[in-house]
CSV table of C-alpha atoms and ligand atoms in Angstrom, one decimal:
chain,number,residue,atom,x,y,z
A,1332,MET,CA,-13.8,106.1,-210.4
A,1333,MET,CA,-15.7,108.9,-212.2
A,1334,LYS,CA,-14.0,112.0,-213.5
A,1335,GLY,CA,-13.7,114.7,-210.9
A,1336,CYS,CA,-14.1,112.5,-207.9
A,1337,ASP,CA,-11.2,114.1,-206.2
A,1338,ARG,CA,-13.3,117.2,-206.1
A,1339,TYR,CA,-15.7,115.4,-203.8
A,1340,ARG,CA,-13.2,113.9,-201.5
A,1341,ALA,CA,-13.4,116.9,-199.1
A,1342,ALA,CA,-17.1,117.2,-199.7
A,1343,THR,CA,-17.5,113.7,-198.2
A,1344,GLN,CA,-16.0,114.9,-195.0
A,1345,PHE,CA,-18.1,118.1,-194.9
A,1346,TYR,CA,-21.2,116.2,-195.6
A,1347,LEU,CA,-20.4,113.8,-192.8
A,1348,ASP,CA,-19.8,116.7,-190.4
A,1349,ARG,CA,-23.0,118.5,-191.5
A,1350,GLU,CA,-20.9,121.4,-192.9
A,1351,LEU,CA,-22.3,121.2,-196.4
A,1352,SER,CA,-25.2,123.3,-197.5
A,1353,GLY,CA,-27.0,125.0,-200.4
A,1354,SER,CA,-25.8,124.3,-203.9
A,1355,ASP,CA,-22.7,122.5,-202.6
A,1356,LEU,CA,-24.9,120.0,-200.9
A,1357,GLU,CA,-27.1,119.5,-203.9
A,1358,ASP,CA,-24.1,119.1,-206.2
A,1359,PHE,CA,-22.6,116.5,-203.8
A,1360,LEU,CA,-25.9,114.5,-203.5
A,1361,ALA,CA,-26.3,114.5,-207.3
A,1362,HIS,CA,-22.8,113.2,-207.7
A,1363,LEU,CA,-23.4,110.5,-205.0
A,1364,GLU,CA,-26.4,109.2,-207.0
A,1365,LYS,CA,-24.2,108.5,-210.0
A,1366,CYS,CA,-20.9,107.5,-208.3
A,1367,LYS,CA,-20.4,104.2,-206.6
A,1368,ASP,CA,-16.9,105.0,-205.4
A,1369,CYS,CA,-17.9,108.2,-203.6
A,1370,ARG,CA,-20.8,106.3,-202.0
A,1371,ALA,CA,-18.4,103.6,-200.8
A,1372,ARG,CA,-16.1,106.3,-199.4
A,1373,LEU,CA,-19.0,108.0,-197.6
A,1374,GLU,CA,-20.2,104.7,-196.2
A,1375,ALA,CA,-16.7,103.9,-194.8
A,1376,GLU,CA,-16.6,107.4,-193.2
A,1377,GLU,CA,-20.0,106.9,-191.7
A,1378,LYS,CA,-19.1,103.5,-190.3
A,1379,LEU,CA,-16.1,105.0,-188.5
A,1380,SER,CA,-18.1,107.8,-187.2
A,1381,ALA,CA,-20.8,105.4,-185.9
A,1382,LEU,CA,-18.2,103.3,-184.2
A,1383,LEU,CA,-16.8,106.3,-182.4
A,1384,HIS,CA,-20.3,107.4,-181.4
A,1385,ARG,CA,-21.0,104.0,-180.0
A,1386,SER,CA,-18.0,104.3,-177.7
A,1387,ARG,CA,-19.3,107.5,-176.1
A,1388,PRO,CA,-19.0,108.7,-173.4
A,1389,LEU,CA,-15.3,108.3,-173.1
A,1390,TYR,CA,-15.0,109.0,-169.4
A,1391,LEU,CA,-17.1,110.0,-166.4
A,1392,SER,CA,-15.8,112.4,-163.9
A,1393,PRO,CA,-15.2,111.1,-160.4
A,1394,ASP,CA,-17.9,111.8,-157.8
A,1395,ALA,CA,-15.4,113.5,-155.5
A,1396,LEU,CA,-14.5,116.0,-158.3
A,1397,ARG,CA,-18.2,116.7,-158.9
A,1398,LEU,CA,-18.7,117.4,-155.2
A,1399,ARG,CA,-15.7,119.7,-155.0
A,1400,ILE,CA,-16.9,121.7,-158.0
A,1401,THR,CA,-20.4,122.0,-156.7
A,1402,HIS,CA,-19.3,123.2,-153.3
A,1403,ALA,CA,-16.8,125.7,-154.8
A,1404,ALA,CA,-19.5,127.2,-157.1
A,1405,GLU,CA,-22.0,127.4,-154.2
A,1406,ALA,CA,-19.5,129.1,-152.0
A,1407,PHE,CA,-18.7,131.5,-154.8
A,1408,HIS,CA,-22.4,132.3,-155.4
A,1409,ASP,CA,-22.9,132.9,-151.6
A,1410,VAL,CA,-20.0,135.4,-151.6
A,1411,ILE,CA,-21.5,137.2,-154.6
A,1412,ALA,CA,-25.0,137.2,-153.0
A,1413,HIS,CA,-23.4,138.5,-149.7
A,1414,GLU,CA,-21.5,141.3,-151.5
A,1415,ALA,CA,-24.7,142.3,-153.4
A,1416,GLY,CA,-26.5,142.4,-150.0
A,1417,LEU,CA,-23.8,144.7,-148.6
A,1418,ARG,CA,-24.0,147.0,-151.6
A,1419,VAL,CA,-27.8,147.3,-151.1
A,1420,ASP,CA,-27.3,148.0,-147.4
A,1421,ARG,CA,-24.9,150.8,-148.1
A,1422,LEU,CA,-27.3,152.6,-150.5
B,986,MET,CA,-27.1,124.5,-159.6
B,987,SER,CA,-28.8,127.0,-161.9
B,988,TRP,CA,-27.7,129.0,-164.8
B,989,ARG,CA,-29.2,132.3,-165.8
B,990,HIS,CA,-28.8,134.0,-169.1
B,991,GLY,CA,-28.7,137.8,-169.3
B,992,GLU,CA,-30.4,139.5,-172.1
B,993,ASP,CA,-27.1,139.9,-173.9
B,994,GLY,CA,-26.4,136.1,-173.9
B,995,ARG,CA,-24.1,136.3,-170.9
B,996,VAL,CA,-24.4,134.0,-168.0
B,997,GLY,CA,-25.0,134.7,-164.4
B,998,ALA,CA,-24.2,131.3,-163.0
B,999,ILE,CA,-21.9,128.5,-164.1
B,1000,SER,CA,-23.5,125.1,-164.9
B,1001,ILE,CA,-21.9,121.8,-163.9
B,1002,GLU,CA,-23.8,120.2,-166.9
B,1003,TYR,CA,-20.5,120.0,-168.8
B,1004,LEU,CA,-18.4,118.5,-166.0
B,1005,ASP,CA,-18.1,115.0,-167.6
B,1006,ARG,CA,-17.2,116.5,-170.9
B,1007,LEU,CA,-14.6,118.8,-169.4
B,1008,TYR,CA,-13.1,116.0,-167.4
B,1009,SER,CA,-12.9,113.9,-170.6
B,1010,TYR,CA,-11.3,116.7,-172.5
B,1011,ALA,CA,-8.8,117.2,-169.7
B,1012,LEU,CA,-8.0,113.4,-169.7
B,1013,VAL,CA,-7.6,113.5,-173.5
B,1014,LEU,CA,-5.1,116.4,-173.2
B,1015,THR,CA,-3.2,115.1,-170.2
B,1016,GLY,CA,-3.7,111.3,-170.1
B,1017,ASN,CA,-3.5,111.6,-166.3
B,1018,PRO,CA,-6.6,111.5,-164.1
B,1019,ALA,CA,-5.1,113.5,-161.2
B,1020,GLU,CA,-3.9,116.2,-163.6
B,1021,ALA,CA,-7.3,116.1,-165.4
B,1022,GLU,CA,-9.1,116.8,-162.1
B,1023,GLY,CA,-6.8,119.7,-161.4
B,1024,LEU,CA,-7.5,121.2,-164.8
B,1025,VAL,CA,-11.2,120.9,-164.4
B,1026,GLU,CA,-11.1,122.6,-161.0
B,1027,LYS,CA,-8.9,125.4,-162.4
B,1028,THR,CA,-11.4,125.8,-165.3
B,1029,TYR,CA,-14.4,126.3,-162.9
B,1030,VAL,CA,-12.5,128.6,-160.6
B,1031,HIS,CA,-11.5,130.7,-163.6
B,1032,ALA,CA,-15.0,130.6,-165.1
B,1033,LEU,CA,-16.6,131.7,-161.8
B,1034,ARG,CA,-14.1,134.6,-161.6
B,1035,VAL,CA,-14.8,135.9,-165.1
B,1036,MET,CA,-18.5,135.1,-165.1
B,1037,GLY,CA,-20.5,137.7,-167.0
B,1038,GLN,CA,-18.0,138.3,-169.7
B,1039,PRO,CA,-19.1,137.4,-173.3
B,1040,TRP,CA,-18.4,133.9,-174.5
B,1041,PRO,CA,-15.6,133.9,-177.1
B,1042,CYS,CA,-16.7,130.6,-178.8
B,1043,GLY,CA,-20.4,131.3,-179.1
B,1044,ASN,CA,-21.8,129.3,-176.2
B,1045,MET,CA,-21.0,128.3,-172.7
B,1046,LYS,CA,-19.7,124.9,-173.6
B,1047,GLY,CA,-17.1,126.3,-176.1
B,1048,TRP,CA,-16.2,128.9,-173.6
B,1049,LEU,CA,-15.5,126.4,-170.8
B,1050,PHE,CA,-13.5,124.2,-173.2
B,1051,THR,CA,-11.4,127.3,-174.2
B,1052,ILE,CA,-10.7,128.1,-170.6
B,1053,LEU,CA,-9.6,124.5,-169.9
B,1054,ARG,CA,-7.3,124.4,-172.9
B,1055,GLY,CA,-5.8,127.7,-171.8
B,1056,ALA,CA,-5.2,126.3,-168.3
B,1057,TRP,CA,-3.6,123.2,-169.9
B,1058,LEU,CA,-1.2,125.3,-172.1
B,1059,ASN,CA,-0.2,127.4,-169.0
B,1060,GLN,CA,0.5,124.2,-167.1
B,1061,LEU,CA,2.7,123.0,-170.0
B,1062,ARG,CA,4.8,126.1,-169.7
B,1063,GLU,CA,5.3,125.8,-165.9
B,1064,PRO,CA,8.1,123.7,-164.7
B,1065,ARG,CA,6.8,120.4,-163.2
B,1066,LYS,CA,6.6,120.2,-159.5
B,1067,ASP,CA,6.3,116.5,-159.2
B,1068,PRO,CA,7.6,113.8,-161.6
B,1069,GLN,CA,5.0,112.6,-164.1
B,1070,MET,CA,3.6,109.3,-163.2
B,1071,ALA,CA,4.3,107.0,-166.1
B,1072,GLY,CA,1.6,104.7,-167.4
B,1073,THR,CA,-1.1,106.1,-165.2
B,1074,GLU,CA,-4.2,104.1,-165.5
B,1075,VAL,CA,-6.8,106.0,-167.5
B,1076,VAL,CA,-10.2,105.4,-166.0
B,1077,ASP,CA,-12.6,104.0,-168.5
B,1078,GLY,CA,-16.1,105.2,-167.5
B,1079,ALA,CA,-18.0,103.5,-170.2
B,1080,ALA,CA,-16.4,100.1,-169.8
B,1081,ASN,CA,-18.6,99.3,-166.9
B,1082,CYS,CA,-22.4,99.2,-167.1
B,1083,ILE,CA,-23.1,102.5,-165.2
B,1084,VAL,CA,-23.5,104.5,-168.3
B,1085,GLU,CA,-26.0,102.5,-170.2
B,1086,PRO,CA,-27.4,99.6,-168.2
B,1087,SER,CA,-29.2,98.2,-171.3
B,1088,MET,CA,-25.8,97.5,-172.8
B,1089,CYS,CA,-25.1,95.0,-170.1
B,1090,SER,CA,-27.8,92.5,-171.3
B,1091,ARG,CA,-27.8,93.2,-175.0
B,1092,ASP,CA,-25.0,91.4,-176.8
B,1093,ILE,CA,-22.6,92.9,-174.4
B,1094,TYR,CA,-19.5,91.0,-175.4
B,1095,ALA,CA,-19.4,92.0,-179.0
B,1096,SER,CA,-20.2,95.7,-178.4
B,1097,LYS,CA,-17.7,95.8,-175.5
B,1098,VAL,CA,-14.9,94.4,-177.7
B,1099,GLU,CA,-15.8,96.8,-180.5
B,1100,ALA,CA,-15.8,99.8,-178.1
B,1101,GLU,CA,-12.6,98.7,-176.6
B,1102,GLN,CA,-10.9,98.5,-180.0
B,1103,VAL,CA,-12.2,101.9,-180.9
B,1104,ARG,CA,-10.9,103.4,-177.6
B,1105,TRP,CA,-7.6,101.6,-178.1
B,1106,ALA,CA,-7.2,103.1,-181.6
B,1107,PHE,CA,-8.3,106.5,-180.3
B,1108,HIS,CA,-5.6,106.5,-177.6
B,1109,GLU,CA,-2.9,105.4,-180.1
B,1110,LEU,CA,-3.4,108.6,-182.1
B,1111,PRO,CA,-0.9,111.3,-181.9
B,1112,SER,CA,-2.1,113.9,-179.3
B,1113,ASP,CA,-3.2,116.6,-181.8
B,1114,LEU,CA,-5.2,114.1,-183.9
B,1115,ARG,CA,-6.7,112.6,-180.7
B,1116,GLU,CA,-7.8,116.1,-179.6
B,1117,ILE,CA,-9.5,116.9,-182.9
B,1118,VAL,CA,-11.4,113.6,-183.0
B,1119,PHE,CA,-12.5,114.1,-179.5
B,1120,LEU,CA,-13.9,117.6,-180.2
B,1121,ARG,CA,-15.6,116.5,-183.4
B,1122,GLU,CA,-16.8,113.0,-182.8
B,1123,TYR,CA,-17.3,112.9,-179.1
B,1124,GLU,CA,-18.3,116.5,-178.4
B,1125,ASP,CA,-20.0,117.3,-181.7
B,1126,PHE,CA,-18.4,120.7,-182.1
B,1127,SER,CA,-18.6,122.3,-185.5
B,1128,TYR,CA,-15.5,123.2,-187.5
B,1129,GLN,CA,-15.9,126.8,-186.5
B,1130,GLU,CA,-16.3,126.0,-182.8
B,1131,ILE,CA,-13.2,123.7,-182.9
B,1132,ALA,CA,-11.2,126.4,-184.6
B,1133,CYS,CA,-12.2,128.8,-181.9
B,1134,VAL,CA,-11.3,126.4,-179.1
B,1135,LEU,CA,-7.9,125.6,-180.7
B,1136,GLU,CA,-7.3,129.2,-181.8
B,1137,ASP,CA,-6.5,127.9,-185.2
B,1138,SER,CA,-8.0,128.1,-188.7
B,1139,VAL,CA,-10.9,126.1,-190.0
B,1140,VAL,CA,-8.7,124.8,-192.8
B,1141,THR,CA,-6.3,123.3,-190.2
B,1142,VAL,CA,-9.2,121.8,-188.4
B,1143,MET,CA,-10.4,120.1,-191.6
B,1144,SER,CA,-7.1,118.7,-192.7
B,1145,ARG,CA,-6.2,117.5,-189.2
B,1146,LEU,CA,-9.6,115.8,-188.9
B,1147,ALA,CA,-9.1,114.1,-192.3
B,1148,ARG,CA,-5.7,112.8,-191.3
B,1149,ALA,CA,-7.0,111.6,-187.9
B,1150,ARG,CA,-9.8,109.6,-189.5
B,1151,ALA,CA,-7.6,108.1,-192.1
B,1152,LYS,CA,-5.2,107.0,-189.3
B,1153,LEU,CA,-8.1,105.6,-187.2
B,1154,ARG,CA,-9.5,103.6,-190.2
B,1155,GLU,CA,-6.0,102.2,-190.9
B,1156,MET,CA,-5.5,101.1,-187.3
B,1157,LEU,CA,-9.0,99.6,-187.0
B,1158,SER,CA,-8.7,97.6,-190.2
B,1159,THR,CA,-5.3,96.3,-189.1
B,1160,ALA,CA,-6.8,95.3,-185.7
B,1161,ALA,CA,-9.8,93.6,-187.5
B,1162,ALA,CA,-7.5,91.7,-189.8
B,1163,ARG,CA,-5.4,90.5,-186.9
B,1164,ALA,CA,-8.5,89.4,-185.0
B,1165,ILE,CA,-9.7,87.4,-188.0
B,1166,HIS,CA,-6.2,85.8,-188.3
B,1167,LEU,CA,-6.3,84.8,-184.6
B,1168,GLU,CA,-9.8,83.2,-184.8
C,2857,ZN,ZN1,-17.2,110.1,-207.3
């Protein structure tokens, strides 16, 4: 392991999560070029992430729920439209 | 259903685009399909009621997730009306071939086993770690957005995520080692 690798432990996660930018990103990429251990750590992290992504989506909502939500929203919008209409009438 | 943005980034109609995601989040939090459905309904009812208010977490998705989490926390504080059903079957939407029909023909066995192992490890995580992995890896929220939904600091988000990933890797490598041993 190279000197100062600990400093890049958190950076590996930030990089993976696209939270690294500017000089921090350049610094990390430059270190990766030189350091086998940090590359291996990043690869392991990327592998896990890819595994999780391949198991997406976790769940699908039941059709009955979709229907209930759609109806509730439509009914709500009808009420709003009706109230808006009443307000216009009164003017 | 449509959704209209006002000039100030507010919304005039609620989209059901995020229904599956909200339902998944509710299942991750409760582990119970019936409770999850109830939470999603509460979320939409609440969202419709406060429609037009600014979104606290930057976008509609974050806002809906925040509402759902708030409803869940409220529910935890309420005394339970009915006894919790132990070992309720958690519905696995992706295990069948509805989601991605191409997966059914292409090396289905290997990918199914792999996905099942990942889901098993995910469900074995302690609930706070499971939630953070869900928000980051399944929902692609940024650290800032996760911190907003959880009403916690970005530092907490980062350290919890690191712990969750370490735990997942550990569980998956143990599972893989066991599989090799059984072959
Ligand atoms: Zn290094």
